[in-house]
Amino acid sequence: MNGSTKDDEETVRGVLDRWKAAVDAHEPGRVADLFTEDAIFQGLHPYSVGRPGVADYYDSQPPGMTADYRFLETRRLADDLLLGYLDVTFSFTDRPALPVYLCVLVRREGDGWRIGHYQVSRLAR
C-alpha cells in the first residue's frame, strides 16, 4: 500500500504537534513518551534506541529551543505505518536557527500513534 491521503497527514501532524509542544516547553520526558519503546532515534548526535535516549537527547537541548515544521511528503506504508518527510527549523535564543530535514515513521500502537523512527538530516538548501 502506498500513496497518502489528507487523513494520513493529519494523523502524522497530530503526533508532531504534540512533539513540537513538548520540545518547545523543554519537557524531554513528554517528548520521549511520543516514541515507541524500541524507537530508533537519530538527531544530530549519535543514534539511540528507545525512549531513554530520546529523553536524554532533548534534555541536552538548550531551554528556549523551539521547532517549527512543514510537511514535504507523507506516505502510508501499511495500515498501521505512516511516513512523514518534513522541513524543520529549530530556533534558539542565543544562536542562529538550524534548518534540517526530518523523516519519521509513525506507527499505530493500540488506540494511538507513536514515532518508531526519527532521523534528522542537515542538507544544503
PDB file of C-alpha atoms in Angstrom:
ATOM      1  CA  MET A   1       0.000   0.000   0.000  1.00  0.00           C
ATOM      2  CA  ASN A   2       1.408   3.410  -0.867  1.00  0.00           C
ATOM      3  CA  GLY A   3       0.202   6.898  -1.557  1.00  0.00           C
ATOM      4  CA  SER A   4      -1.220   9.222   1.017  1.00  0.00           C
ATOM      5  CA  THR A   5      -4.405  10.969   1.998  1.00  0.00           C
ATOM      6  CA  LYS A   6      -5.201  14.154   3.860  1.00  0.00           C
ATOM      7  CA  ASP A   7      -6.162  11.916   6.816  1.00  0.00           C
ATOM      8  CA  ASP A   8      -2.668  10.392   6.794  1.00  0.00           C
ATOM      9  CA  GLU A   9      -1.070  13.835   7.003  1.00  0.00           C
ATOM     10  CA  GLU A  10      -3.464  14.799   9.800  1.00  0.00           C
ATOM     11  CA  THR A  11      -2.502  11.632  11.721  1.00  0.00           C
ATOM     12  CA  VAL A  12       1.203  12.423  11.459  1.00  0.00           C
ATOM     13  CA  ARG A  13       0.512  16.092  12.230  1.00  0.00           C
ATOM     14  CA  GLY A  14      -1.310  15.073  15.419  1.00  0.00           C
ATOM     15  CA  VAL A  15       1.812  13.287  16.680  1.00  0.00           C
ATOM     16  CA  LEU A  16       4.165  16.054  15.544  1.00  0.00           C
ATOM     17  CA  ASP A  17       2.048  18.815  17.060  1.00  0.00           C
ATOM     18  CA  ARG A  18       2.410  17.051  20.429  1.00  0.00           C
ATOM     19  CA  TRP A  19       6.158  16.593  19.742  1.00  0.00           C
ATOM     20  CA  LYS A  20       6.515  20.318  18.935  1.00  0.00           C
ATOM     21  CA  ALA A  21       4.610  21.348  22.078  1.00  0.00           C
ATOM     22  CA  ALA A  22       6.836  19.149  24.271  1.00  0.00           C
ATOM     23  CA  VAL A  23      10.049  20.333  22.535  1.00  0.00           C
ATOM     24  CA  ASP A  24       9.012  23.989  22.821  1.00  0.00           C
ATOM     25  CA  ALA A  25       8.214  23.503  26.531  1.00  0.00           C
ATOM     26  CA  HIS A  26      11.579  21.719  27.094  1.00  0.00           C
ATOM     27  CA  GLU A  27       9.865  18.623  28.522  1.00  0.00           C
ATOM     28  CA  PRO A  28      12.121  15.721  27.472  1.00  0.00           C
ATOM     29  CA  GLY A  29      10.047  13.055  29.235  1.00  0.00           C
ATOM     30  CA  ARG A  30       6.923  14.196  27.420  1.00  0.00           C
ATOM     31  CA  VAL A  31       8.818  14.129  24.102  1.00  0.00           C
ATOM     32  CA  ALA A  32      10.048  10.586  24.803  1.00  0.00           C
ATOM     33  CA  ASP A  33       6.509   9.381  25.574  1.00  0.00           C
ATOM     34  CA  LEU A  34       5.605  10.118  21.932  1.00  0.00           C
ATOM     35  CA  PHE A  35       8.049   7.441  20.763  1.00  0.00           C
ATOM     36  CA  THR A  36       7.693   3.662  20.707  1.00  0.00           C
ATOM     37  CA  GLU A  37       9.611   1.663  23.324  1.00  0.00           C
ATOM     38  CA  ASP A  38      12.037   0.477  20.601  1.00  0.00           C
ATOM     39  CA  ALA A  39      12.223   3.683  18.547  1.00  0.00           C
ATOM     40  CA  ILE A  40      15.358   4.323  16.517  1.00  0.00           C
ATOM     41  CA  PHE A  41      16.268   7.955  17.114  1.00  0.00           C
ATOM     42  CA  GLN A  42      18.833   9.907  15.083  1.00  0.00           C
ATOM     43  CA  GLY A  43      19.141  13.561  15.969  1.00  0.00           C
ATOM     44  CA  LEU A  44      22.372  15.444  15.257  1.00  0.00           C
ATOM     45  CA  HIS A  45      24.271  13.297  17.790  1.00  0.00           C
ATOM     46  CA  PRO A  46      24.934   9.538  17.776  1.00  0.00           C
ATOM     47  CA  TYR A  47      21.759   7.496  17.452  1.00  0.00           C
ATOM     48  CA  SER A  48      19.939   5.738  20.257  1.00  0.00           C
ATOM     49  CA  VAL A  49      17.241   3.106  20.589  1.00  0.00           C
ATOM     50  CA  GLY A  50      14.332   3.535  22.974  1.00  0.00           C
ATOM     51  CA  ARG A  51      12.712   6.304  24.977  1.00  0.00           C
ATOM     52  CA  PRO A  52      15.586   6.925  27.441  1.00  0.00           C
ATOM     53  CA  GLY A  53      17.867   8.007  24.578  1.00  0.00           C
ATOM     54  CA  VAL A  54      15.188  10.348  23.235  1.00  0.00           C
ATOM     55  CA  ALA A  55      14.707  11.911  26.682  1.00  0.00           C
ATOM     56  CA  ASP A  56      18.478  12.319  27.154  1.00  0.00           C
ATOM     57  CA  TYR A  57      18.824  13.963  23.733  1.00  0.00           C
ATOM     58  CA  TYR A  58      16.093  16.517  24.358  1.00  0.00           C
ATOM     59  CA  ASP A  59      17.256  17.110  27.926  1.00  0.00           C
ATOM     60  CA  SER A  60      20.630  18.155  26.453  1.00  0.00           C
ATOM     61  CA  GLN A  61      18.995  20.785  24.231  1.00  0.00           C
ATOM     62  CA  PRO A  62      19.036  24.374  25.471  1.00  0.00           C
ATOM     63  CA  PRO A  63      15.933  25.797  27.117  1.00  0.00           C
ATOM     64  CA  GLY A  64      14.189  28.136  24.717  1.00  0.00           C
ATOM     65  CA  MET A  65      14.763  25.904  21.687  1.00  0.00           C
ATOM     66  CA  THR A  66      11.623  25.665  19.560  1.00  0.00           C
ATOM     67  CA  ALA A  67      10.675  23.652  16.492  1.00  0.00           C
ATOM     68  CA  ASP A  68       8.590  24.701  13.505  1.00  0.00           C
ATOM     69  CA  TYR A  69       7.801  22.304  10.688  1.00  0.00           C
ATOM     70  CA  ARG A  70       6.077  21.952   7.374  1.00  0.00           C
ATOM     71  CA  PHE A  71       5.250  18.786   5.502  1.00  0.00           C
ATOM     72  CA  LEU A  72       7.060  17.931   2.290  1.00  0.00           C
ATOM     73  CA  GLU A  73       5.702  14.390   1.798  1.00  0.00           C
ATOM     74  CA  THR A  74       3.528  11.817   3.533  1.00  0.00           C
ATOM     75  CA  ARG A  75       3.134   8.160   2.614  1.00  0.00           C
ATOM     76  CA  ARG A  76       1.052   5.302   4.010  1.00  0.00           C
ATOM     77  CA  LEU A  77       3.368   2.289   4.084  1.00  0.00           C
ATOM     78  CA  ALA A  78       0.899  -0.087   5.763  1.00  0.00           C
ATOM     79  CA  ASP A  79      -2.400   0.155   7.630  1.00  0.00           C
ATOM     80  CA  ASP A  80      -0.515   0.902  10.850  1.00  0.00           C
ATOM     81  CA  LEU A  81       2.572   2.723   9.469  1.00  0.00           C
ATOM     82  CA  LEU A  82       2.912   6.249   8.057  1.00  0.00           C
ATOM     83  CA  LEU A  83       5.971   8.107   6.801  1.00  0.00           C
ATOM     84  CA  GLY A  84       6.355  11.847   7.160  1.00  0.00           C
ATOM     85  CA  TYR A  85       9.122  13.868   5.496  1.00  0.00           C
ATOM     86  CA  LEU A  86       9.361  17.417   6.803  1.00  0.00           C
ATOM     87  CA  ASP A  87      11.272  20.653   6.654  1.00  0.00           C
ATOM     88  CA  VAL A  88      12.010  21.630  10.286  1.00  0.00           C
ATOM     89  CA  THR A  89      13.608  24.745  11.713  1.00  0.00           C
ATOM     90  CA  PHE A  90      14.920  24.629  15.258  1.00  0.00           C
ATOM     91  CA  SER A  91      15.197  28.145  16.707  1.00  0.00           C
ATOM     92  CA  PHE A  92      17.324  29.186  19.680  1.00  0.00           C
ATOM     93  CA  THR A  93      17.513  32.205  21.956  1.00  0.00           C
ATOM     94  CA  ASP A  94      21.293  32.600  21.637  1.00  0.00           C
ATOM     95  CA  ARG A  95      22.311  31.414  18.144  1.00  0.00           C
ATOM     96  CA  PRO A  96      21.081  31.245  14.564  1.00  0.00           C
ATOM     97  CA  ALA A  97      18.209  28.931  13.651  1.00  0.00           C
ATOM     98  CA  LEU A  98      19.056  25.434  12.431  1.00  0.00           C
ATOM     99  CA  PRO A  99      17.153  24.232   9.345  1.00  0.00           C
ATOM    100  CA  VAL A 100      17.009  20.434   8.893  1.00  0.00           C
ATOM    101  CA  TYR A 101      15.015  17.749   7.146  1.00  0.00           C
ATOM    102  CA  LEU A 102      13.222  15.191   9.286  1.00  0.00           C
ATOM    103  CA  CYS A 103      11.922  11.770   8.334  1.00  0.00           C
ATOM    104  CA  VAL A 104       9.629   9.995  10.787  1.00  0.00           C
ATOM    105  CA  LEU A 105       7.846   6.680  10.736  1.00  0.00           C
ATOM    106  CA  VAL A 106       4.707   6.849  12.839  1.00  0.00           C
ATOM    107  CA  ARG A 107       3.232   3.529  13.956  1.00  0.00           C
ATOM    108  CA  ARG A 108      -0.190   2.776  15.420  1.00  0.00           C
ATOM    109  CA  GLU A 109       0.035   1.206  18.871  1.00  0.00           C
ATOM    110  CA  GLY A 110      -3.294   0.336  20.439  1.00  0.00           C
ATOM    111  CA  ASP A 111      -5.528   3.408  20.079  1.00  0.00           C
ATOM    112  CA  GLY A 112      -2.739   5.895  19.361  1.00  0.00           C
ATOM    113  CA  TRP A 113       0.193   6.652  17.112  1.00  0.00           C
ATOM    114  CA  ARG A 114       3.840   6.906  18.161  1.00  0.00           C
ATOM    115  CA  ILE A 115       7.128   7.657  16.436  1.00  0.00           C
ATOM    116  CA  GLY A 116       9.063   4.450  15.714  1.00  0.00           C
ATOM    117  CA  HIS A 117      11.859   6.021  13.680  1.00  0.00           C
ATOM    118  CA  TYR A 118      13.194   9.593  13.669  1.00  0.00           C
ATOM    119  CA  GLN A 119      16.075  10.785  11.512  1.00  0.00           C
ATOM    120  CA  VAL A 120      17.341  14.332  11.020  1.00  0.00           C
ATOM    121  CA  SER A 121      19.480  15.343   8.029  1.00  0.00           C
ATOM    122  CA  ARG A 122      21.378  18.572   7.532  1.00  0.00           C
ATOM    123  CA  LEU A 123      21.444  19.213   3.810  1.00  0.00           C
ATOM    124  CA  ALA A 124      22.493  22.292   1.909  1.00  0.00           C
ATOM    125  CA  ARG A 125      19.483  24.366   0.899  1.00  0.00           C
TER     126      ARG A 125
END
